[in-house]
Short mmCIF file of N, CA and C in Angstrom, two decimals:
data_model
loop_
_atom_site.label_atom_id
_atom_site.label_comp_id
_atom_site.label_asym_id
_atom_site.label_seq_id
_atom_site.Cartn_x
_atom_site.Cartn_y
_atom_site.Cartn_z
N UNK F 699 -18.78 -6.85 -5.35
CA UNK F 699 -18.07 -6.31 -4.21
C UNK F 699 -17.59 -7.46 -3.34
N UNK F 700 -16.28 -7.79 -3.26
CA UNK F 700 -15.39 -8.59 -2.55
C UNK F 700 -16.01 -8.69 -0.98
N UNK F 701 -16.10 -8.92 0.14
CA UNK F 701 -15.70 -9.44 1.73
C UNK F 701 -14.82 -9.31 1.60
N UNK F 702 -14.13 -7.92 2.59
CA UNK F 702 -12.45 -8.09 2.88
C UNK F 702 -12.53 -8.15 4.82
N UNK F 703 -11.83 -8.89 4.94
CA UNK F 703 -10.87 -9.16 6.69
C UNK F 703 -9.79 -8.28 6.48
N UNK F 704 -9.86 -7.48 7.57
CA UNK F 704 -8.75 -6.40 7.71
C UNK F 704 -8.47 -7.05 8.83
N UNK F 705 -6.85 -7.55 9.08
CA UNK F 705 -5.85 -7.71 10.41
C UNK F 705 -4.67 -6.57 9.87
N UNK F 706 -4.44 -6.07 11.47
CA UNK F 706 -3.93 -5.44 11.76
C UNK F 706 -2.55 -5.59 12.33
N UNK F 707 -1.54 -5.40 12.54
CA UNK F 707 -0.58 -5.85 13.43
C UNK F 707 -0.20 -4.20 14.13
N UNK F 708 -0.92 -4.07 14.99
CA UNK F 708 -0.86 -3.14 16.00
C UNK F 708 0.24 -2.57 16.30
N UNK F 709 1.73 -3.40 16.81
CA UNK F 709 2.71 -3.13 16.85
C UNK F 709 3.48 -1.81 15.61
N UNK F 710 3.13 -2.27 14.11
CA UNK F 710 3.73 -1.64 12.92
C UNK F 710 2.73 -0.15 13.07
N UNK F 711 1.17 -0.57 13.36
CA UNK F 711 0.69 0.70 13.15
C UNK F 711 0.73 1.67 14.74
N UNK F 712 0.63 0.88 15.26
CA UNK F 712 1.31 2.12 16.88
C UNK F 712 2.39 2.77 16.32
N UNK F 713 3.71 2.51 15.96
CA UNK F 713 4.70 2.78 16.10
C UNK F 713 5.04 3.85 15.09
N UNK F 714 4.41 3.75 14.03
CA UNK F 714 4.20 4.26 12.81
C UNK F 714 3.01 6.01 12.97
N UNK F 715 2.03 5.50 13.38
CA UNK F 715 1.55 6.63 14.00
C UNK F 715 2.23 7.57 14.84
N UNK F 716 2.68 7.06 15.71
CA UNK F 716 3.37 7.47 16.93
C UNK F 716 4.79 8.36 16.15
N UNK F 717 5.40 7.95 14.85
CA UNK F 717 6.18 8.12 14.82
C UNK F 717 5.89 9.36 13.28
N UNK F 718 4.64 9.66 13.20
CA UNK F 718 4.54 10.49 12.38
C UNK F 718 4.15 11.97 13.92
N UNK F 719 3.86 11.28 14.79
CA UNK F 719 3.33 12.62 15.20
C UNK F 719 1.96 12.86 15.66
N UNK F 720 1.47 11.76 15.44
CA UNK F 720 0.20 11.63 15.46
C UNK F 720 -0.66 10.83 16.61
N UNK F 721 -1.80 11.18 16.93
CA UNK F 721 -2.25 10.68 18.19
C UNK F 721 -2.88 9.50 17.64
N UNK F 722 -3.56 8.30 18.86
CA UNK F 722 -3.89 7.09 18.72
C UNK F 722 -5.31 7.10 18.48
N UNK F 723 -6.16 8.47 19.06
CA UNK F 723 -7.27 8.85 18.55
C UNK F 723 -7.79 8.88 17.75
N UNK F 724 -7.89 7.52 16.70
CA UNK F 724 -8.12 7.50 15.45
C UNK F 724 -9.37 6.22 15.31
N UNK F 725 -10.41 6.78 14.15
CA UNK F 725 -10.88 6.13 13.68
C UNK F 725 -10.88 4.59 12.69
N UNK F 726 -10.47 3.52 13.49
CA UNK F 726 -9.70 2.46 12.97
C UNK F 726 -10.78 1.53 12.06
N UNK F 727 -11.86 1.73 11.84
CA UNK F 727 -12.95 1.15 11.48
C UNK F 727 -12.86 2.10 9.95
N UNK F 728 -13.34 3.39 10.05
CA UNK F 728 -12.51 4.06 8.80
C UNK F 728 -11.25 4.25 8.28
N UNK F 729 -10.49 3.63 9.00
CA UNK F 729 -8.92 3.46 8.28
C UNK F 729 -9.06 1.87 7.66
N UNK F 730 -9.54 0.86 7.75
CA UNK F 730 -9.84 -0.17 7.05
C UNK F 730 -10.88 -0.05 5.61
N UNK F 731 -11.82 0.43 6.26
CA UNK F 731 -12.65 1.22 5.13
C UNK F 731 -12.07 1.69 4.22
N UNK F 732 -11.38 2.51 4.29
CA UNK F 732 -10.56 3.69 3.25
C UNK F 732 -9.37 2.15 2.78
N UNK F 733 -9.06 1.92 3.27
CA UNK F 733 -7.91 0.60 2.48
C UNK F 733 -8.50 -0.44 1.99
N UNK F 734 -9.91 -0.88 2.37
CA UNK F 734 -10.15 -2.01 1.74
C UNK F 734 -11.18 -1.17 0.39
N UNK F 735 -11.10 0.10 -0.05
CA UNK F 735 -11.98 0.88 -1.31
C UNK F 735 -12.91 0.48 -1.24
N UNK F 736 -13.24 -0.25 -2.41
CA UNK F 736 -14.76 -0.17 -2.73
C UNK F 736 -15.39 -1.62 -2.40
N UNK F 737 -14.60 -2.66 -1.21
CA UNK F 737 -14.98 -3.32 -1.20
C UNK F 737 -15.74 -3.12 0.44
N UNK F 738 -16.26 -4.64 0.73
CA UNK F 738 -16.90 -4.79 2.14
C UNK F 738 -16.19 -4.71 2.80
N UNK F 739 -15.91 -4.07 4.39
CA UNK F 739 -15.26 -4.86 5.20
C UNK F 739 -15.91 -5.59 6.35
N UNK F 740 -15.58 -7.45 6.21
CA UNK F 740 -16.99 -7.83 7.17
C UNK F 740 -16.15 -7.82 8.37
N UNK F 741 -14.70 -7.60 8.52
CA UNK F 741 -14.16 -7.70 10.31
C UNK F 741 -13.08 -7.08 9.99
N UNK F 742 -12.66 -6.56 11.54
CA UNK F 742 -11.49 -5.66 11.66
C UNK F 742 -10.61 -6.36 12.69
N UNK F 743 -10.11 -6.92 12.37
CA UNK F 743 -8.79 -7.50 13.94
C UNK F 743 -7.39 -6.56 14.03
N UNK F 744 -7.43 -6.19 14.90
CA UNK F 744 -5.92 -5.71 15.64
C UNK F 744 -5.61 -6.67 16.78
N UNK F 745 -4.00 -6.96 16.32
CA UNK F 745 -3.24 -7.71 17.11
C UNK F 745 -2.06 -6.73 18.36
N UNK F 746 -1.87 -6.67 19.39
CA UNK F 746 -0.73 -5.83 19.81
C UNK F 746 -0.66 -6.57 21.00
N UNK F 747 0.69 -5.91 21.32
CA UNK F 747 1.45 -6.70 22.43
C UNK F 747 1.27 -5.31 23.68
N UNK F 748 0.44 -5.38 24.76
CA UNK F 748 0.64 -4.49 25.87
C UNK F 748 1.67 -4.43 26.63
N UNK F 749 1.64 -2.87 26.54
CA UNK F 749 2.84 -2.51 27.86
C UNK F 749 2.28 -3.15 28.81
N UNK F 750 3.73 -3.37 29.68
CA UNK F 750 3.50 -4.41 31.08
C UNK F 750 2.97 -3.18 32.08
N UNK F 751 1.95 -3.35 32.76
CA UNK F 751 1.90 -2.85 34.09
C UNK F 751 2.79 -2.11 34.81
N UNK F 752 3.49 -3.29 35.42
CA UNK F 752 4.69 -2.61 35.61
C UNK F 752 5.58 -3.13 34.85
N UNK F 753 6.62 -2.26 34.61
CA UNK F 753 6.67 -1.10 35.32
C UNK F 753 6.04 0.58 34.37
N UNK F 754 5.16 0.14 34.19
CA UNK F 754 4.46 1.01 33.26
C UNK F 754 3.23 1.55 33.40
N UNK F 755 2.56 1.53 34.78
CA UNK F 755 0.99 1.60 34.91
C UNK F 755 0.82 2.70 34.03
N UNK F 756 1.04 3.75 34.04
CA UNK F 756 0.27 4.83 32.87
C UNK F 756 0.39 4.46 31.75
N UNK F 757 0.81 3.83 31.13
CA UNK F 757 1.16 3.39 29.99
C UNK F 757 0.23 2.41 29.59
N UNK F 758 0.16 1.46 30.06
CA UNK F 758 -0.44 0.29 30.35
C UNK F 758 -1.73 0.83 30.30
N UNK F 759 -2.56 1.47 31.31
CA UNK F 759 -3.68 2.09 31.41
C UNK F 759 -4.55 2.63 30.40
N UNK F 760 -3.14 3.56 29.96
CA UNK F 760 -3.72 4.51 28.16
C UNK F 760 -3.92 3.56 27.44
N UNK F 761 -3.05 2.81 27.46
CA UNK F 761 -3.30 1.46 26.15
C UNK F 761 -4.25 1.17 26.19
N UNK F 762 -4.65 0.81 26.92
CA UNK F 762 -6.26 -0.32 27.76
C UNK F 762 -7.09 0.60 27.27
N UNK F 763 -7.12 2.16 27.43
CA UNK F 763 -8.04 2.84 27.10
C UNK F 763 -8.68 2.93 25.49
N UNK F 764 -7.13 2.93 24.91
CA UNK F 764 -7.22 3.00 23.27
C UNK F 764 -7.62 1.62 22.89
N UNK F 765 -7.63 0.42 23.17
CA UNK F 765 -8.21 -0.38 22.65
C UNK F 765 -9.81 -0.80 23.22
N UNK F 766 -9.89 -0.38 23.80
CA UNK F 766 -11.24 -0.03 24.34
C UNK F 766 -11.90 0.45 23.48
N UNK F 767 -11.28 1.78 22.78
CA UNK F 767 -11.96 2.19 21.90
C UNK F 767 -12.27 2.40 20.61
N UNK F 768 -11.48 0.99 20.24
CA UNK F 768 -11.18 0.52 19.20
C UNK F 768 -12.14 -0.04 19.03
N UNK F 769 -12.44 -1.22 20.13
CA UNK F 769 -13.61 -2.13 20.71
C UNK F 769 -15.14 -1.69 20.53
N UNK F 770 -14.65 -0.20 20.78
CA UNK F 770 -16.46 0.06 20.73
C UNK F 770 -16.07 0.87 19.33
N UNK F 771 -15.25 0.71 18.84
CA UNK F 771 -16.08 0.71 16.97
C UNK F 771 -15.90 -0.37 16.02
N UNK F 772 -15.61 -1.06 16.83
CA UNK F 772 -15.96 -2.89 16.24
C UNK F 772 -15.24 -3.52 15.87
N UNK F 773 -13.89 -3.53 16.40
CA UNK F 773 -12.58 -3.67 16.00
C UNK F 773 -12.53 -4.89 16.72
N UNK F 774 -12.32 -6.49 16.62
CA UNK F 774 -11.69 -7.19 17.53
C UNK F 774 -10.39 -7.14 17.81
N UNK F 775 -10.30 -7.09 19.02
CA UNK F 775 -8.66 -7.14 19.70
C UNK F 775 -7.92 -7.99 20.20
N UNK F 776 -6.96 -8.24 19.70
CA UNK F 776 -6.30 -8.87 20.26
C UNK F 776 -5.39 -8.99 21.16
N UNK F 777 -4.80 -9.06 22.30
CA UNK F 777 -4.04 -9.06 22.49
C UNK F 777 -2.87 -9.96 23.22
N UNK F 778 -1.38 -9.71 22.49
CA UNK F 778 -0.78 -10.69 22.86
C UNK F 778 0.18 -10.76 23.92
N UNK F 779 1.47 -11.27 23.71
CA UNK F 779 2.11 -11.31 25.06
C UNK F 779 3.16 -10.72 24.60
N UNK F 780 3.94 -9.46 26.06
CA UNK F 780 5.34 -8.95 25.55
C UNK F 780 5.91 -9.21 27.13
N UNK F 781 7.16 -9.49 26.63
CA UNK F 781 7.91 -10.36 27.32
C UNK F 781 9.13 -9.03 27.76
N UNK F 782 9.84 -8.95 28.61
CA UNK F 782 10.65 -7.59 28.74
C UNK F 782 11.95 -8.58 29.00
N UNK F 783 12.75 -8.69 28.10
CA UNK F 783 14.37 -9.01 27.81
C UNK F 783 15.68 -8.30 28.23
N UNK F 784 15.76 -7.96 29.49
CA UNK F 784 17.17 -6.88 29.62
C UNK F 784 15.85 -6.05 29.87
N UNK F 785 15.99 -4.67 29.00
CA UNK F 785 15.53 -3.36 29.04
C UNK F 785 14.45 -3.41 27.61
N UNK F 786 14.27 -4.48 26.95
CA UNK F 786 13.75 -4.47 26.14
C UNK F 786 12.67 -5.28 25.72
N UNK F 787 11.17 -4.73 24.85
CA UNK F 787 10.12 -5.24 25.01
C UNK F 787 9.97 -6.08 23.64
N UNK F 788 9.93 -7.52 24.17
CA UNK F 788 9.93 -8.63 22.67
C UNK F 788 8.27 -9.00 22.64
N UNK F 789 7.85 -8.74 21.53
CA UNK F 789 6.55 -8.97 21.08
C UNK F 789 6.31 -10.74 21.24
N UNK F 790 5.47 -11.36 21.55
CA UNK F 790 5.83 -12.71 21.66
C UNK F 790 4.00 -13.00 21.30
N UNK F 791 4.02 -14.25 20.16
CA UNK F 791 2.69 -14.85 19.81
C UNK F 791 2.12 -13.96 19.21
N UNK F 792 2.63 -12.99 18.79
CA UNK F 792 1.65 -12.48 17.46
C UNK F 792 1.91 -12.86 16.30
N UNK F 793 2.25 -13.86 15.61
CA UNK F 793 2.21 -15.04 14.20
C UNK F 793 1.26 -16.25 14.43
N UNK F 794 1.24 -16.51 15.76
CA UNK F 794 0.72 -17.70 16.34
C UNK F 794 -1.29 -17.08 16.46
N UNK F 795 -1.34 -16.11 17.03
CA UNK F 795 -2.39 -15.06 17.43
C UNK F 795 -3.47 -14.89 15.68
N UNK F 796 -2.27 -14.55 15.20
CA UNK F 796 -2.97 -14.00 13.32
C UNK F 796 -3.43 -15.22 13.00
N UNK F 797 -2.57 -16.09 13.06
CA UNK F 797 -2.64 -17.53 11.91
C UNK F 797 -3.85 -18.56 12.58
N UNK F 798 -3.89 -18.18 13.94
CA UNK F 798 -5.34 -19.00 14.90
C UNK F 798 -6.71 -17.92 14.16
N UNK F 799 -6.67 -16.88 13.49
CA UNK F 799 -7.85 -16.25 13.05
C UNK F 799 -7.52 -15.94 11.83
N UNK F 800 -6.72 -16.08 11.23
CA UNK F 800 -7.02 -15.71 9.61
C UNK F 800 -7.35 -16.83 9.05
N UNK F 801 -6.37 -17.84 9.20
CA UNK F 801 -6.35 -19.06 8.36
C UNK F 801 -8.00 -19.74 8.92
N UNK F 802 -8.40 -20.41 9.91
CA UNK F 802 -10.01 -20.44 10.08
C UNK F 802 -10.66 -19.80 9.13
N UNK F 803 -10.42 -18.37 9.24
CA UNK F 803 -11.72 -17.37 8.58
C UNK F 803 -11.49 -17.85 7.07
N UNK F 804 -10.22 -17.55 6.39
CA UNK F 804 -10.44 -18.46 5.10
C UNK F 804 -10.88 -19.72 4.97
N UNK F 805 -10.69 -20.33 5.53
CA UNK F 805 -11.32 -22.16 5.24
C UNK F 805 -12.46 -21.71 5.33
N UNK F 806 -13.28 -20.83 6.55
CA UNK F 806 -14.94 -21.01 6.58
C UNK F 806 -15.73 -19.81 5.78
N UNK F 807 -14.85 -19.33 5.15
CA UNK F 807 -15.56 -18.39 4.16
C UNK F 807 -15.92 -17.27 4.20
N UNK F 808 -15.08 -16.45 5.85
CA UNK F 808 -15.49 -15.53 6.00
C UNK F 808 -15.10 -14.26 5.47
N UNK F 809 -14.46 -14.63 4.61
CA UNK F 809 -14.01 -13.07 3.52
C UNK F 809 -13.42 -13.57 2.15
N UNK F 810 -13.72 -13.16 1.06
CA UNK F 810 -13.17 -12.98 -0.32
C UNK F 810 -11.67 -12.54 -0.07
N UNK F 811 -10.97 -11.47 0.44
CA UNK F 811 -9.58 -11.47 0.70
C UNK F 811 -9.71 -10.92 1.74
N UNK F 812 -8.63 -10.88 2.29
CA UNK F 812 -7.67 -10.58 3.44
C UNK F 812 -7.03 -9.44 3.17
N UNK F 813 -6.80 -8.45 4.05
CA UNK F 813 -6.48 -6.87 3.62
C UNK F 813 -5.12 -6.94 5.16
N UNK F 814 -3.98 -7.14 5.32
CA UNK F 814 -3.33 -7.54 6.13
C UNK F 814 -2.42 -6.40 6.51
N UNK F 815 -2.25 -5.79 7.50
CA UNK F 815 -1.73 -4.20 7.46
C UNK F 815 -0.21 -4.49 8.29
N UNK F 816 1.04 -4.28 7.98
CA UNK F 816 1.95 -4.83 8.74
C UNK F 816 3.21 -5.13 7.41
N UNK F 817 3.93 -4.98 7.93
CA UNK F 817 5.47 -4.77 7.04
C UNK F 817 6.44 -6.41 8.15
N UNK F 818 5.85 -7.23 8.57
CA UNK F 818 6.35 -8.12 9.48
C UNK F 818 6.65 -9.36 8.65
N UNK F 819 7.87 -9.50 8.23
CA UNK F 819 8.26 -10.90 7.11
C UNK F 819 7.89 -11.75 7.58
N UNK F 820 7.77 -12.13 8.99
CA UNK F 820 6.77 -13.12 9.71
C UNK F 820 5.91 -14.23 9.56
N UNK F 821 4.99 -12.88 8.73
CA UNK F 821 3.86 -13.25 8.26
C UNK F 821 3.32 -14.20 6.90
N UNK F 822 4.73 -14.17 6.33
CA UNK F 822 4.66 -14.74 4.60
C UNK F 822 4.02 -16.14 5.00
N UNK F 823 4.32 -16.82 6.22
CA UNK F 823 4.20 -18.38 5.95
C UNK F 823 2.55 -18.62 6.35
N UNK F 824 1.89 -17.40 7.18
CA UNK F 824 0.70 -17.34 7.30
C UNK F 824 0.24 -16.83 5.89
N UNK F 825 0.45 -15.92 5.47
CA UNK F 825 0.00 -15.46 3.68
C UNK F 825 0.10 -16.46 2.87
N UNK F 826 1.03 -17.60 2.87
CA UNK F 826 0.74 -18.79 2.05
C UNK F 826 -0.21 -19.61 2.53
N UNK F 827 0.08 -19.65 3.07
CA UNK F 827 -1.23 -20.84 4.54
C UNK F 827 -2.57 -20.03 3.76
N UNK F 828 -3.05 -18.97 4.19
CA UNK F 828 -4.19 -18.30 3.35
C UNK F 828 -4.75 -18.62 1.81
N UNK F 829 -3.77 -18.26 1.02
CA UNK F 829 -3.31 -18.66 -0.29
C UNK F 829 -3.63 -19.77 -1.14
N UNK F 830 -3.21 -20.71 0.01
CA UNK F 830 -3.46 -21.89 -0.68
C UNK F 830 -5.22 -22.24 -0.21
N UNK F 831 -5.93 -21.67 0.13
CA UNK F 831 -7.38 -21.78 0.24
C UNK F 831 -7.99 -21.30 -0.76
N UNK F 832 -7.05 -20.44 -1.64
CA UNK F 832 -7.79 -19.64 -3.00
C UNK F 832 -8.31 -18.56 -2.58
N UNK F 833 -8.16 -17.71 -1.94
CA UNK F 833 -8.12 -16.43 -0.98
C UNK F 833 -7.19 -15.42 -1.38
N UNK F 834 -7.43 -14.82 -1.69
CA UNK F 834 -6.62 -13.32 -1.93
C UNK F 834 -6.01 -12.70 -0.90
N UNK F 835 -5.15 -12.57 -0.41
CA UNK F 835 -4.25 -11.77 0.50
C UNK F 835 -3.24 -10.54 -0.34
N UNK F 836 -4.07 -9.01 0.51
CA UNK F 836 -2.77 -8.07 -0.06
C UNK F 836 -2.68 -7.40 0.88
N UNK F 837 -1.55 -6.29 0.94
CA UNK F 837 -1.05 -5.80 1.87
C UNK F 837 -0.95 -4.22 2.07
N UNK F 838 -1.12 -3.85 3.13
CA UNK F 838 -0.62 -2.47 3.22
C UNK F 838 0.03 -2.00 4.41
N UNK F 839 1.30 -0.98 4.21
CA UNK F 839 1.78 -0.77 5.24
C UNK F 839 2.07 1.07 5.24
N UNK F 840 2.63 1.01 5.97
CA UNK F 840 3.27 2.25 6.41
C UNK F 840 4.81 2.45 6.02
N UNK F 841 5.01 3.19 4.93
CA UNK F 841 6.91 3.20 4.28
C UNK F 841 7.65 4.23 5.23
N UNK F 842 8.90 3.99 5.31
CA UNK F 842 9.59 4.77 5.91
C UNK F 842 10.50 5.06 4.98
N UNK F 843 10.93 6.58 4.58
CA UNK F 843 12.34 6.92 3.65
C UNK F 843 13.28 6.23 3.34
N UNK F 844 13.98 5.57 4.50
CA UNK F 844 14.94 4.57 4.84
C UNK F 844 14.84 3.45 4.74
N UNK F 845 13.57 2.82 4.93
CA UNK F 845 13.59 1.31 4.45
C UNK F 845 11.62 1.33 3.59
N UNK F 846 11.79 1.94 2.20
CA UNK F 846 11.11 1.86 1.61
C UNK F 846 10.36 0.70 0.66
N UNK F 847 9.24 0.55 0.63
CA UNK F 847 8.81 -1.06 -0.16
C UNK F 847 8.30 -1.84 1.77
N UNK F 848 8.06 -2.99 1.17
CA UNK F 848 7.44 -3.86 2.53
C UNK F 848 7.83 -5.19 1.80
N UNK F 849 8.67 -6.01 2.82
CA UNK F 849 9.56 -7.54 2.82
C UNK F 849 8.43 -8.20 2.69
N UNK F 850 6.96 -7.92 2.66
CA UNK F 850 6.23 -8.95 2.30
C UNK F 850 5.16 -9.31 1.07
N UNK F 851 5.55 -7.62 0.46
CA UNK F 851 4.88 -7.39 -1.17
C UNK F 851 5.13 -8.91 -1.72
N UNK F 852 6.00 -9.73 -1.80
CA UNK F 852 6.54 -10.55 -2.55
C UNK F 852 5.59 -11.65 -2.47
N UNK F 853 5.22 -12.11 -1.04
CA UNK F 853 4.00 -12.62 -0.69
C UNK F 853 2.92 -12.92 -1.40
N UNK F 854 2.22 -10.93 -0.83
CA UNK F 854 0.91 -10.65 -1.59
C UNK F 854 0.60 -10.71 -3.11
N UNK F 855 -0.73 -10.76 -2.72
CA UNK F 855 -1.28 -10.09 -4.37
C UNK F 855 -1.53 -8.95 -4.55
N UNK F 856 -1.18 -8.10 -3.52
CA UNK F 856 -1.28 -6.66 -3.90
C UNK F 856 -0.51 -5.76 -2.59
N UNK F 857 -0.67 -4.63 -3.00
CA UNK F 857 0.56 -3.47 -1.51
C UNK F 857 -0.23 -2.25 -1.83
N UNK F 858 -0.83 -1.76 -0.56
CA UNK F 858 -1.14 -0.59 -0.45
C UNK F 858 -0.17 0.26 0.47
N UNK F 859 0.10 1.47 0.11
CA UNK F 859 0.76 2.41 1.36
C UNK F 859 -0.02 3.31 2.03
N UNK F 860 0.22 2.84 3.24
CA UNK F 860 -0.42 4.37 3.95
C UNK F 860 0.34 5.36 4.79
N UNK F 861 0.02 6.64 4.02
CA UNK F 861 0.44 7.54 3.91
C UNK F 861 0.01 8.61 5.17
N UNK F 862 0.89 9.96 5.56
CA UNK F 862 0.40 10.53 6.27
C UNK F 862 -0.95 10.95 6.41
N UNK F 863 -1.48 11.12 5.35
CA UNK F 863 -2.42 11.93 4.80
C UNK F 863 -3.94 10.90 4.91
N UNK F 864 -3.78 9.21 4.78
CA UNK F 864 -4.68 8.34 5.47
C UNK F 864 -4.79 8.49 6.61
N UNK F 865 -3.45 8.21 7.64
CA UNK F 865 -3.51 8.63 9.17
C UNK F 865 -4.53 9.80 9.39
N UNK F 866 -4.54 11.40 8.78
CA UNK F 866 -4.71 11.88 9.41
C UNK F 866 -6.29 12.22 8.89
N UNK F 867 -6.77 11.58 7.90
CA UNK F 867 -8.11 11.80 7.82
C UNK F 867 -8.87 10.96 8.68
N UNK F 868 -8.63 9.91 9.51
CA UNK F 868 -9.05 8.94 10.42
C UNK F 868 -8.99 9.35 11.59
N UNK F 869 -8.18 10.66 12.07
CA UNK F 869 -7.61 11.30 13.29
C UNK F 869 -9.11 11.54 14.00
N UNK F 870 -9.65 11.32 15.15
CA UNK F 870 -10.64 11.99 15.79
C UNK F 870 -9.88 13.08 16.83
N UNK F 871 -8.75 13.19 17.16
CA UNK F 871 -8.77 13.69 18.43
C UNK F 871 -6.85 13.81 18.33
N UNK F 872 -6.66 14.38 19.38
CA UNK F 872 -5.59 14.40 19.93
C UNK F 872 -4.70 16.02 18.85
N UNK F 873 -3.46 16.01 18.92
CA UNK F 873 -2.59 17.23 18.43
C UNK F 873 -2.81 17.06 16.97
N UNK F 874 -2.27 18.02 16.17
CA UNK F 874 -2.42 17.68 14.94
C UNK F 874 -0.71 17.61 14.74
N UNK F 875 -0.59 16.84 13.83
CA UNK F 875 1.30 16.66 13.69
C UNK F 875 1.09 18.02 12.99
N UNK F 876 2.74 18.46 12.51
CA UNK F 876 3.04 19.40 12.08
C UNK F 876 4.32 19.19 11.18
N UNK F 877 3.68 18.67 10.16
CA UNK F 877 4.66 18.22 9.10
C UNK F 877 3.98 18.65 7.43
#
C-alpha cells in the first residue's frame, strides 16, 4: 500500500462543486480517501484564494467557516492571495504555494505519490519538479461537457475523474442538487 499526498487546488474544486449544485458541506478527508483507493492517505492540502473582505464580508466569513472545517478534519489549508483586477478576482501564488509543499514532501519522503486534484496547466512544471524525485504524480479532476479530458493528463502518470456521484457521497450537509 502506496503513501499518497492529496493537494488540492481549491479554486477548480469550489467552483466545480458550486457548479454542480452542490453545497461546500462536504467531507474532504473522504473525498481524498475515495480517490486515493486502496492506498494511504498520509496528508490532505487544499490550496484557495479567499474572497476579500471587502467588499465581501459574508462571503469572506462563510469561507473562513468552510475551511475551518476542513481544518478540523485534517485537511491543511492553505491559503493564498486574490488580488481584485477591474471587477475581477485573479488567484495569485497558488503555483508558488503547491511547489513550497509538494516538491519538499517528495525529496523528504513523505509520500509514495502525489494524488493532485486540479485541471490547472500551471501545474505541469511543478509535476515535473516532483517527477524527477522518482515520485509518482497522478491526477484527478472534475470534467465539464465542454471542455472534456484535463490539460494536465499529459503530465501525469495517471487521471482520475470526479464525478457527480463522488461529490455527492462526501456531501454532509447542505441541499441536495437535483440533477
Amino acid at each position: 500500500m502506496a503513501q499518497v499526498a492529496v493537494y488540492i487546488d481549491g479554486g477548480h474544486l469550489i467552483d466545480a462543486v458550486r457548479g454542480m449544485g452542490a453545497s461546500l458541506d462536504m467531507d474532504m478527508m473522504a473525498l481524498a480517501r475515495g480517490l486515493a483507493g486502496d492506498d494511504e492517505v498520509a496528508a490532505v492540502h487544499f490550496y484557495y484564494c479567499p474572497f476579500p473582505e471587502h467588499p465581501y464580508p459574508t462571503k469572506h466569513r462563510n469561507e473562513k467557516a468552510v475551511m475551518a472545517r476542513f481544518e478540523a478534519q485534517g485537511v491543511h489549508v492553505h491559503a493564498c492571495r486574490t488580488q481584485i483586477v477591474g471587477s475581477i478576482f485573479v488567484e495569485r501564488g497558488m503555483e508558488a504555494a503547491l511547489a513550497a509543499q509538494m516538491i519538499p514532501d517528495a525529496v523528504a519522503g513523505r509520500f509514495d505519490k502525489a494524488l493532485l486534484v486540479s485541471r490547472r496547466v500551471d501545474f505541469a512544471a511543478i509535476v515535473d519538479a516532483v517527477r524527477e524525485t522518482r515520485k509518482t504524480v497522478e491526477i484527478a479532476s472534475v470534467e465539464y461537457e465542454t471542455d472534456p479530458g484535463n490539460p494536465l493528463g499529459k503530465a501525469c502518470g495517471g487521471y482520475g475523474k470526479i464525478d457527480r456521484a463522488r461529490i455527492l457521497e462526501v456531501r454532509k450537509g447542505g441541499p441536495k442538487p437535483a440533477f
